[in-house]
Tab-separated table of C-alpha atoms in Angstrom:
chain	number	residue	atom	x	y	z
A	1	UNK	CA	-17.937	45.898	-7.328
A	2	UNK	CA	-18.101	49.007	-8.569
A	3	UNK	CA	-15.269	51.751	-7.687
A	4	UNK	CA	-14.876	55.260	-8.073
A	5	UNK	CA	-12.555	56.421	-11.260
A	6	UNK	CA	-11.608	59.642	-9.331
A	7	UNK	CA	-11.779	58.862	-5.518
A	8	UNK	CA	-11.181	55.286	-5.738
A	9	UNK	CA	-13.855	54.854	-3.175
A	10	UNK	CA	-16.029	51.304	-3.487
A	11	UNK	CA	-20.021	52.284	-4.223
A	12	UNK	CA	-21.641	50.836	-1.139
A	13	UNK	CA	-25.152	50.393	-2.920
A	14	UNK	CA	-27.037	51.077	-5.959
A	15	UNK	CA	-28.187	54.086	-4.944
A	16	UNK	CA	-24.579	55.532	-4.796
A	17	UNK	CA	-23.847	54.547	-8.079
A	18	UNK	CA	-27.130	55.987	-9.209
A	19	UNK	CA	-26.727	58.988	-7.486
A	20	UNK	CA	-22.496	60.048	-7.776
A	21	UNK	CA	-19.540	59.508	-5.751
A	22	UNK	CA	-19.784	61.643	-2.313
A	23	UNK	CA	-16.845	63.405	-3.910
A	24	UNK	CA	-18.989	64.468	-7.183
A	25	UNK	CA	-17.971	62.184	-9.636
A	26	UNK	CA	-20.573	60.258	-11.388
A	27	UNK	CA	-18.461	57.921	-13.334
A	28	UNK	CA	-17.850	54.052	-11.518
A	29	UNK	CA	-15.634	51.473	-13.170
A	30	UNK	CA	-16.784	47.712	-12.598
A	31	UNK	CA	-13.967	44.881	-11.731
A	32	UNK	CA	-13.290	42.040	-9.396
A	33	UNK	CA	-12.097	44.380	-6.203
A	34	UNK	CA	-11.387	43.237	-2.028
A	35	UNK	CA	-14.977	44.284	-0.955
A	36	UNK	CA	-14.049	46.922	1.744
A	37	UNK	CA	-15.933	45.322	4.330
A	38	UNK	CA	-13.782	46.219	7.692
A	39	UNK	CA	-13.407	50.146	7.064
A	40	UNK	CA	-10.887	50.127	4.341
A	41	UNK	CA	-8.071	47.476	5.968
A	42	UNK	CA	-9.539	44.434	4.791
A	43	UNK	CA	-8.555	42.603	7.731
A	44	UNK	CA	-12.040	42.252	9.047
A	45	UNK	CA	-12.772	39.141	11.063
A	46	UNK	CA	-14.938	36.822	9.301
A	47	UNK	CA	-14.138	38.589	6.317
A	48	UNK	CA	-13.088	36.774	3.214
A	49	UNK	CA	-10.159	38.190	3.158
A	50	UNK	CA	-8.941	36.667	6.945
A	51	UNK	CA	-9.209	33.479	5.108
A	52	UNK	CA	-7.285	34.432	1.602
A	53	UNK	CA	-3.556	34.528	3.292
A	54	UNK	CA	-4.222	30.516	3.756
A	55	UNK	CA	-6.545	29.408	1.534
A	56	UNK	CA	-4.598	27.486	-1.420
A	57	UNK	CA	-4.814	24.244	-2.806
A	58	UNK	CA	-1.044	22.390	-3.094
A	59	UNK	CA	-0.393	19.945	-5.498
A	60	UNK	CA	-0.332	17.216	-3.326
A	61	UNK	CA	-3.689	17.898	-1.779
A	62	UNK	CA	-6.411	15.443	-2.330
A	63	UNK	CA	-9.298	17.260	-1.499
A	64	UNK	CA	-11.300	19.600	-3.428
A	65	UNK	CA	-13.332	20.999	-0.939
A	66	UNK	CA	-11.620	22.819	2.389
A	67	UNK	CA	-13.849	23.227	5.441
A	68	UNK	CA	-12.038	26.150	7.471
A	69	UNK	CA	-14.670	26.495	10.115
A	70	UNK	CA	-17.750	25.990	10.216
A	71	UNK	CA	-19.998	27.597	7.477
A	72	UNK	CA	-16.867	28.579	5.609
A	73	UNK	CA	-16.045	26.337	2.899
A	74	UNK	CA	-12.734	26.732	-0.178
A	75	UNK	CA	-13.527	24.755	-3.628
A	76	UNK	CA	-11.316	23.586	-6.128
A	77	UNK	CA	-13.533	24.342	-8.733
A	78	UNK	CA	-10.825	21.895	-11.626
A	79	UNK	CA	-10.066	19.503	-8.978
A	80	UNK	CA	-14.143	18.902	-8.787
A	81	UNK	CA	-14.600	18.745	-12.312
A	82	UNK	CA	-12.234	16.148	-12.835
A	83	UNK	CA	-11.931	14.120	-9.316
A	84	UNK	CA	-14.525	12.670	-7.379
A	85	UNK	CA	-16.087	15.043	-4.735
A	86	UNK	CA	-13.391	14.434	-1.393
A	87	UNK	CA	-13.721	17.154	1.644
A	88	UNK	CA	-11.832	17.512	4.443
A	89	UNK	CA	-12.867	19.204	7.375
A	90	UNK	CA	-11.177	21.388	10.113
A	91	UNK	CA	-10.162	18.467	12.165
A	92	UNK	CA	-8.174	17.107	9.232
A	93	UNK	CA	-10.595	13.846	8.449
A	94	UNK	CA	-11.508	13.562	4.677
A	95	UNK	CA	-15.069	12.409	3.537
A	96	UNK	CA	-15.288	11.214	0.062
A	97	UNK	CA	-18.522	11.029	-1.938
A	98	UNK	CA	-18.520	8.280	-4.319
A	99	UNK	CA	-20.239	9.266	-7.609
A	100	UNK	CA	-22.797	6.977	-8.205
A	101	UNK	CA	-22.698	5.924	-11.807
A	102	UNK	CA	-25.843	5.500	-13.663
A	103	UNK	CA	-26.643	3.506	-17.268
A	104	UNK	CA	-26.885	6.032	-19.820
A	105	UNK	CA	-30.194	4.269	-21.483
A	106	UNK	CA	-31.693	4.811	-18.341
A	107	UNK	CA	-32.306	0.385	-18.391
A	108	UNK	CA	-32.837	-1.049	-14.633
A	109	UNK	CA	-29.309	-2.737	-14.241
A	110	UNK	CA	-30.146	-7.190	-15.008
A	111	UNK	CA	-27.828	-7.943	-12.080
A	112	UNK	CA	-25.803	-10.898	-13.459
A	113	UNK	CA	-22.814	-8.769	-13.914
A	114	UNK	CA	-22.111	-10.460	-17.538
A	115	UNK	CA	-20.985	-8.463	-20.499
A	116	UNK	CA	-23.435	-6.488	-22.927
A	117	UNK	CA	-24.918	-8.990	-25.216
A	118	UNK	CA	-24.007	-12.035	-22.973
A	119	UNK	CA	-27.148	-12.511	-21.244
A	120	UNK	CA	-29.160	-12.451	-24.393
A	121	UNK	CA	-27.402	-15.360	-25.612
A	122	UNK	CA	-28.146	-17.534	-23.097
A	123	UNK	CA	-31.592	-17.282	-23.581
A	124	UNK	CA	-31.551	-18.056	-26.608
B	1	UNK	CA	18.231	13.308	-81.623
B	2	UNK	CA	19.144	9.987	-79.950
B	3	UNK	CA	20.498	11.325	-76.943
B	4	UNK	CA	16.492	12.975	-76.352
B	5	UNK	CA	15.799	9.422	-76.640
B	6	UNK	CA	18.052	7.740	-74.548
B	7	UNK	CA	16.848	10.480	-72.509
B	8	UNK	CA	13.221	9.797	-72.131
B	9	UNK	CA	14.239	6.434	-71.948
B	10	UNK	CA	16.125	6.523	-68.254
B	11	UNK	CA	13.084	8.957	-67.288
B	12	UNK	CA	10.678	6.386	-68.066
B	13	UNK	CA	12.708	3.872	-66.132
B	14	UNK	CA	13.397	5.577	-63.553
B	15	UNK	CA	9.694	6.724	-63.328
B	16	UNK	CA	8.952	2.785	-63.468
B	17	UNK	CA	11.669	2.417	-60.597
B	18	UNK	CA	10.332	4.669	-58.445
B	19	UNK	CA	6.585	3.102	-59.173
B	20	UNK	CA	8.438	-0.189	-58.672
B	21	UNK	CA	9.461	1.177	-54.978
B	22	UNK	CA	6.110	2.491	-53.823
B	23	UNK	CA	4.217	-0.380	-55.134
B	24	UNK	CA	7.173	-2.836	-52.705
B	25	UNK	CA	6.339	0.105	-50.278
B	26	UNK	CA	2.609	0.036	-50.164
B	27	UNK	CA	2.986	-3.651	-50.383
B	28	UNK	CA	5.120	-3.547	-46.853
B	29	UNK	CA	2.617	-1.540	-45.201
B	30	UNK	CA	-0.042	-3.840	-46.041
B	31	UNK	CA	1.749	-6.977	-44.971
B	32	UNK	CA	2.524	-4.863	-41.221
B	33	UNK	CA	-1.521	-3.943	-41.272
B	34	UNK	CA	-2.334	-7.594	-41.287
B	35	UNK	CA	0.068	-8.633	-38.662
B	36	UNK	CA	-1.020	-5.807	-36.616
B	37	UNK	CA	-4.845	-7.117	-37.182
B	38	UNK	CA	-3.915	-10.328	-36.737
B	39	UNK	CA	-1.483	-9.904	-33.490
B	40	UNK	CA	-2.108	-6.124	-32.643
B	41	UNK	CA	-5.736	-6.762	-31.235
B	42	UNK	CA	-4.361	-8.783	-28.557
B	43	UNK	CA	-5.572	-7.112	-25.009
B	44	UNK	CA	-4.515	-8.283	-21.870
B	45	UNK	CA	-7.920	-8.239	-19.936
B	46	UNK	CA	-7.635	-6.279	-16.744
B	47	UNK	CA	-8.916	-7.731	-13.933
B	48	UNK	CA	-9.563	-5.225	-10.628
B	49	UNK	CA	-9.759	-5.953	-7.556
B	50	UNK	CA	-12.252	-3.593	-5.246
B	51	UNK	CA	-13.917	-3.702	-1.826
B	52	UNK	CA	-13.816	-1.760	1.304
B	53	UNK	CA	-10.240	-1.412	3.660
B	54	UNK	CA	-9.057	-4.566	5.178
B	55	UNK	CA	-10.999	-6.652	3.329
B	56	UNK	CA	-8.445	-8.669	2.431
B	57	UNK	CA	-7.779	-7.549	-1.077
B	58	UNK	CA	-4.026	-7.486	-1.368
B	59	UNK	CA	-4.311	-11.237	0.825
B	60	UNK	CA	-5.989	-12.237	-2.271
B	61	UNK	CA	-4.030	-10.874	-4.636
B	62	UNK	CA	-0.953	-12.398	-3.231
B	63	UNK	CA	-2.513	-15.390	-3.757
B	64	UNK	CA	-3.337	-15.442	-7.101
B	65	UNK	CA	-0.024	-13.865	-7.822
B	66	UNK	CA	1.813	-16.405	-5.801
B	67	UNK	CA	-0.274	-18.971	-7.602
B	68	UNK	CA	0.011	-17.828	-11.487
B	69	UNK	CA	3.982	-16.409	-11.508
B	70	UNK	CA	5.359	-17.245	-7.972
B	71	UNK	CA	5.758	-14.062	-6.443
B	72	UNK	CA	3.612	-12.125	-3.799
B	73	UNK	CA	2.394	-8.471	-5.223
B	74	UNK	CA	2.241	-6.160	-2.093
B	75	UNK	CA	2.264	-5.758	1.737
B	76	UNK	CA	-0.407	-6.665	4.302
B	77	UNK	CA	-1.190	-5.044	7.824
B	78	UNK	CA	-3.590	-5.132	10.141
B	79	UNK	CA	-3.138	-1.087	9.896
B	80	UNK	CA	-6.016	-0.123	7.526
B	81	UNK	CA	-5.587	1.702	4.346
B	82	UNK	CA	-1.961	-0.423	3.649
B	83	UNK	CA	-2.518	-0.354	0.056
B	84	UNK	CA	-2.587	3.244	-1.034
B	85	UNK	CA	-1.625	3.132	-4.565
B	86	UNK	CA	-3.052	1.101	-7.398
B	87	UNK	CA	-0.952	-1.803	-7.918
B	88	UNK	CA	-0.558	-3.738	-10.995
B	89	UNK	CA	0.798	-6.991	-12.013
B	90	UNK	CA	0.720	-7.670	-15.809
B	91	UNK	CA	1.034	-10.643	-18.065
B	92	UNK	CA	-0.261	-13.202	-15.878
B	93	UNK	CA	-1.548	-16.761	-17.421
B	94	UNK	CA	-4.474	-18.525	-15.605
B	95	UNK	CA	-4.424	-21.956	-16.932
B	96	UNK	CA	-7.480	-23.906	-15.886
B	97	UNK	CA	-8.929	-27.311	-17.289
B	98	UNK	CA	-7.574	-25.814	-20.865
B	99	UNK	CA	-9.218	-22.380	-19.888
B	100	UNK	CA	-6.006	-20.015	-21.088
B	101	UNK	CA	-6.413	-16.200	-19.995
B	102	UNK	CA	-3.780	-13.663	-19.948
B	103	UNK	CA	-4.259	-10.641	-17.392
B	104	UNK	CA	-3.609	-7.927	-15.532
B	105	UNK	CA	-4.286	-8.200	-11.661
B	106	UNK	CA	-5.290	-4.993	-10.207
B	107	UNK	CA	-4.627	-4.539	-6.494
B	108	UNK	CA	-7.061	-1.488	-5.645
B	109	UNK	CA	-6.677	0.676	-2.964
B	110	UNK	CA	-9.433	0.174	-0.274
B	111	UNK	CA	-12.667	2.455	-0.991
B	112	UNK	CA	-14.029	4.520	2.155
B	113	UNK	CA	-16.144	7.063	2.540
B	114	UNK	CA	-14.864	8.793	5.231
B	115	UNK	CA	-11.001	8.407	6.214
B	116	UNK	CA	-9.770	9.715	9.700
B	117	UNK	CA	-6.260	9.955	10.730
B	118	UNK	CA	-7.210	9.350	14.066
B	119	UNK	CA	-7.809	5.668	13.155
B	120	UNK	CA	-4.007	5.108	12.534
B	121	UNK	CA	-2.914	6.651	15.756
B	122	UNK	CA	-4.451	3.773	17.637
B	123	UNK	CA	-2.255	1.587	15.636
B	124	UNK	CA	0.678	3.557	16.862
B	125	UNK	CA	1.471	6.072	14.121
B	126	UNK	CA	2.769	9.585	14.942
B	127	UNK	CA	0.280	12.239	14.225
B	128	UNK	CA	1.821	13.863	10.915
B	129	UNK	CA	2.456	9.812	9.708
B	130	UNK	CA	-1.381	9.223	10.720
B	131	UNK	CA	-2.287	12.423	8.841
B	132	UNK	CA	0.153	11.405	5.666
B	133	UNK	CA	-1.310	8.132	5.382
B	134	UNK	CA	-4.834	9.483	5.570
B	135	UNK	CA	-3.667	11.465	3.143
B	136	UNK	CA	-2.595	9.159	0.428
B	137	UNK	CA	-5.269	6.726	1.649
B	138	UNK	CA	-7.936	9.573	0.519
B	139	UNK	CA	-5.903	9.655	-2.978
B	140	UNK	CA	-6.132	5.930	-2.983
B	141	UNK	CA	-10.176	5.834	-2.883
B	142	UNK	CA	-10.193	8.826	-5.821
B	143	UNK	CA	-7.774	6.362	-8.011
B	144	UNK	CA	-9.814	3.322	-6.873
B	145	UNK	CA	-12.917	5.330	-8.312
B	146	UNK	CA	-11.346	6.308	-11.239
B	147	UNK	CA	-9.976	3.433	-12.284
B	148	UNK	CA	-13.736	1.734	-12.734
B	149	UNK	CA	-13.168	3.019	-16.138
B	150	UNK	CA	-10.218	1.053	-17.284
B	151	UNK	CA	-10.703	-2.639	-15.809
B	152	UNK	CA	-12.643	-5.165	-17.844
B	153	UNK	CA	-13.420	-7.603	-15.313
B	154	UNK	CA	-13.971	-7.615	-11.438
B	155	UNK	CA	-13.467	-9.042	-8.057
B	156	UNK	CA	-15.786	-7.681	-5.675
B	157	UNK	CA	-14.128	-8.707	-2.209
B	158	UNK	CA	-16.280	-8.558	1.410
B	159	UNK	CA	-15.381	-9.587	4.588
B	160	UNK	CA	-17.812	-12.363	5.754
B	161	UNK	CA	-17.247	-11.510	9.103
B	162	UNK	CA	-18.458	-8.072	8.600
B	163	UNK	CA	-22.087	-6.748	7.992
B	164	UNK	CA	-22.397	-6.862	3.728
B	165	UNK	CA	-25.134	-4.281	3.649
B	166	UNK	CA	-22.932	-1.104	4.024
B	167	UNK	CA	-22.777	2.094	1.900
B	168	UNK	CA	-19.701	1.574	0.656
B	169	UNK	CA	-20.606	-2.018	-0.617
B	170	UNK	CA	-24.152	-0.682	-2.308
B	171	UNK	CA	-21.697	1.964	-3.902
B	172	UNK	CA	-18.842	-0.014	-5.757
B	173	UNK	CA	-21.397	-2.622	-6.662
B	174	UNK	CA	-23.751	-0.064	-8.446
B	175	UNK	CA	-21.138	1.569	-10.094
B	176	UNK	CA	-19.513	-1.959	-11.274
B	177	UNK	CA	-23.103	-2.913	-11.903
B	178	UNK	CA	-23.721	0.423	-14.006
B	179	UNK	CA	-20.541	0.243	-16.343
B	180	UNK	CA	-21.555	-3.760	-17.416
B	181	UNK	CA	-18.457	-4.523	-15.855
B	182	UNK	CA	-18.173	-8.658	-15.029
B	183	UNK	CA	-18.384	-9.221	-11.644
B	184	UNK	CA	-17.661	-11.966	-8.930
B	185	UNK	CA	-18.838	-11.249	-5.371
B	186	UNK	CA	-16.316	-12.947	-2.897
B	187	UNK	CA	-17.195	-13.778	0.440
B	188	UNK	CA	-13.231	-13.410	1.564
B	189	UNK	CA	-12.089	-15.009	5.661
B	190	UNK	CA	-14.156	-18.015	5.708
B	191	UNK	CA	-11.312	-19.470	8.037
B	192	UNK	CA	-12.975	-17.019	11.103
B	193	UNK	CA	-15.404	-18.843	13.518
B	194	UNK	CA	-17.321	-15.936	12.808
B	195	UNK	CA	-17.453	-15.676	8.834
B	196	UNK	CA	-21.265	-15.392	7.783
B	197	UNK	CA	-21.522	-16.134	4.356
B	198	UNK	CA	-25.260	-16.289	4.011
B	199	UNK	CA	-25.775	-13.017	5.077
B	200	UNK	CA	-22.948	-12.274	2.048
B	201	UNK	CA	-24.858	-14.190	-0.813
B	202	UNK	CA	-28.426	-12.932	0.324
B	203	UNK	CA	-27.265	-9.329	0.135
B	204	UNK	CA	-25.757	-9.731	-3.443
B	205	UNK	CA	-28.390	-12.706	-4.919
B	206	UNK	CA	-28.010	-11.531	-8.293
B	207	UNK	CA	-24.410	-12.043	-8.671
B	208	UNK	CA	-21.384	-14.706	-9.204
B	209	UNK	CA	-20.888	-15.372	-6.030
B	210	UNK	CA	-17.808	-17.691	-4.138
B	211	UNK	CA	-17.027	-18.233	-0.514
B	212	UNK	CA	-12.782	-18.717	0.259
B	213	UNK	CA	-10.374	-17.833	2.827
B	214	UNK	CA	-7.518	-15.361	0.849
B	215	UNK	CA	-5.699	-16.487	3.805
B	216	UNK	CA	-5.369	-20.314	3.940
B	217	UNK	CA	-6.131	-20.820	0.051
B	218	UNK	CA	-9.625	-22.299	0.634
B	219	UNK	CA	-12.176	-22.478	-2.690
B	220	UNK	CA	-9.518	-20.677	-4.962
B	221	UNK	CA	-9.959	-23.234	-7.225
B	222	UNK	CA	-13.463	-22.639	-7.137
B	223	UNK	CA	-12.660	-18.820	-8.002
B	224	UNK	CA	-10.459	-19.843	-10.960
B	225	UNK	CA	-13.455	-21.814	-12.563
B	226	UNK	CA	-15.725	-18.715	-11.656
B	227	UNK	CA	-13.491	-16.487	-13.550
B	228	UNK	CA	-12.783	-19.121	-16.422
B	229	UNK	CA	-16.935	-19.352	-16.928
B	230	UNK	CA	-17.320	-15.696	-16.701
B	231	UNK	CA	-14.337	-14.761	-19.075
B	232	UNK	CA	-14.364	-17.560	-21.531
């Protein structure tokens, strides 16, 4: 968002930014700011930030995906990348989506489970 | 004058030393490469067991354990989700009708899609035990999953009692099926009035299949020849 360098005041639209600061200046400075949404405390409900004070992901967490109610959702964007995809909901019960692994050469799996090469042999 | 000579000559010996050590040197090093060619490419072949919770995975594994080195490998409870860690038991010899294979038995974790803590409180667990073992049960699916990667050969456990065509099943078999891992379907608690192993083979046609009881020891002989044809 953008801010204000003299005021400090967040630019509610586009307009603003276009147009100056209510208190004249013209000059905004972009960076990753609390968006101001309940009147400057930050403490709105539903806001973001009600969720930041308890939104963390401990080492001994397994999931990578928080539900904290219903529509509202916390990733663990490394723990994703690297683990399959487990979420656990507000009640506390995980789900755990099993990646699905598919051949690489894009061949319809032969179904006898034997190693590569294996199969051809015995035809032979 | 003859000292320059006597000189040169102890450089040029010791110059023929020193090429005299490098050449024993390099020669050393060769004789290790060969011996780690010859006895370095030895793998023990890892052999994993999957399927869904209470299967009967760790039954089986005690078995075989029991059966190759005499000892048992974990615990087993009706309480689901028991085995929550993957265990390993290495350097084990199957010996069958001069069939030799040295292994690794790999005692998976029980793969779920969905674990609920609420399940263990009907088997009398406190609430935070319930929710720790749900817990570590979810880690034990992600290292189940993971561990695809890393086993070279498989046992693909279902209950017979149970139905075979679940999501769960479709899952670990495509993803064994998708890595060319080795695979033997095993129709596990044929000692239950109820065991349906028809409805086991007809859902997995394609595959190695055997029928035994983990429990009472039925057909593991006929498991041993299945994995001494598939591995040999």
């Amino acid at each position: 968002m953008h801010k204000c360098v003299r005021c400090g005041r967040a630019a509610a639209s586009l307009e603003e930014i276009d147009s100056g600061c209510p208190c004249g200046s013209k000059a905004f400075v972009f960076g990753r700011y609390e968006p101001d949404l309940a009147g400057g405390n930050g403490k709105a409900e539903g806001s973001p930030q009600q969720y930041n004070a308890h939104i963390s992901f401990a080492s001994e967490d397994v999931e990578n995906i928080k539900v904290l109610s219903e529509g509202v959702f916390v990733l663990n964007v490394k723990g994703l990348s690297r683990d399959p995809m487990v979420l656990k909901d507000e009640d506390g019960i995980y789900y755990v989506k099993i990646p699905f692994e598919q051949r690489m050469d894009g061949n319809k799996p032969e179904g006898n489970g034997k190693m590569k090469g294996e199969g051809a042999k015995k035809k032979e | 004058m003859g000292m320059r000579r006597n000189g040169q000559l102890t450089a040029y010996l010791y110059f023929l030393h020193e090429n005299r050590n490098q050449q024993v040197v390099r020669m050393i090093g060769k004789i290790l490469g060969w011996f780690r060619k010859i006895f370095g490419k030895r793998k023990d072949l890892n052999l994993g067991i999957y399927g869904s919770p209470n299967v009967g995975k760790t039954t089986l594994a005690n078995r075989i354990c029991v059966d190759l080195t005499g000892e048992s490998m974990g615990t087993v409870s009706p309480i689901p989700h028991e085995t929550r860690k993957v265990q390993k038991k290495e350097n084990m010899t199957l010996k069958f009708r001069g069939f030799r294979l040295m292994m690794n038995l790999l005692d998976m974790p029980g793969i779920a899609v969905k674990v609920d803590y609420r399940d263990f409180l009907e088997h009398g667990l406190s609430r935070e035990d319930a929710q720790k073992r749900a817990r570590e049960a979810t880690r034990g699916v992600v290292d189940a999953v993971k561990s695809m990667d890393k086993v070279d050969a498989a046992l693909f456990i279902i209950d017979a009692t149970e139905d075979p065509y679940t999501q769960v099943n479709i899952t670990i078999i495509g993803n064994i099926e998708a890595r060319n891992i080795p695979v033997i379907v095993v129709a596990n608690k044929i000692d239950l009035p109820n065991a349906n192993t028809k409805r086991v083979r007809d859902a997995f046609p394609n595959y190695d299949f055997v029928e035994l009881s983990a429990m009472t020891g039925e057909n593991l002989e006929q498991l041993y020849s299945h994995i001494a044809d598939k591995l040999s």
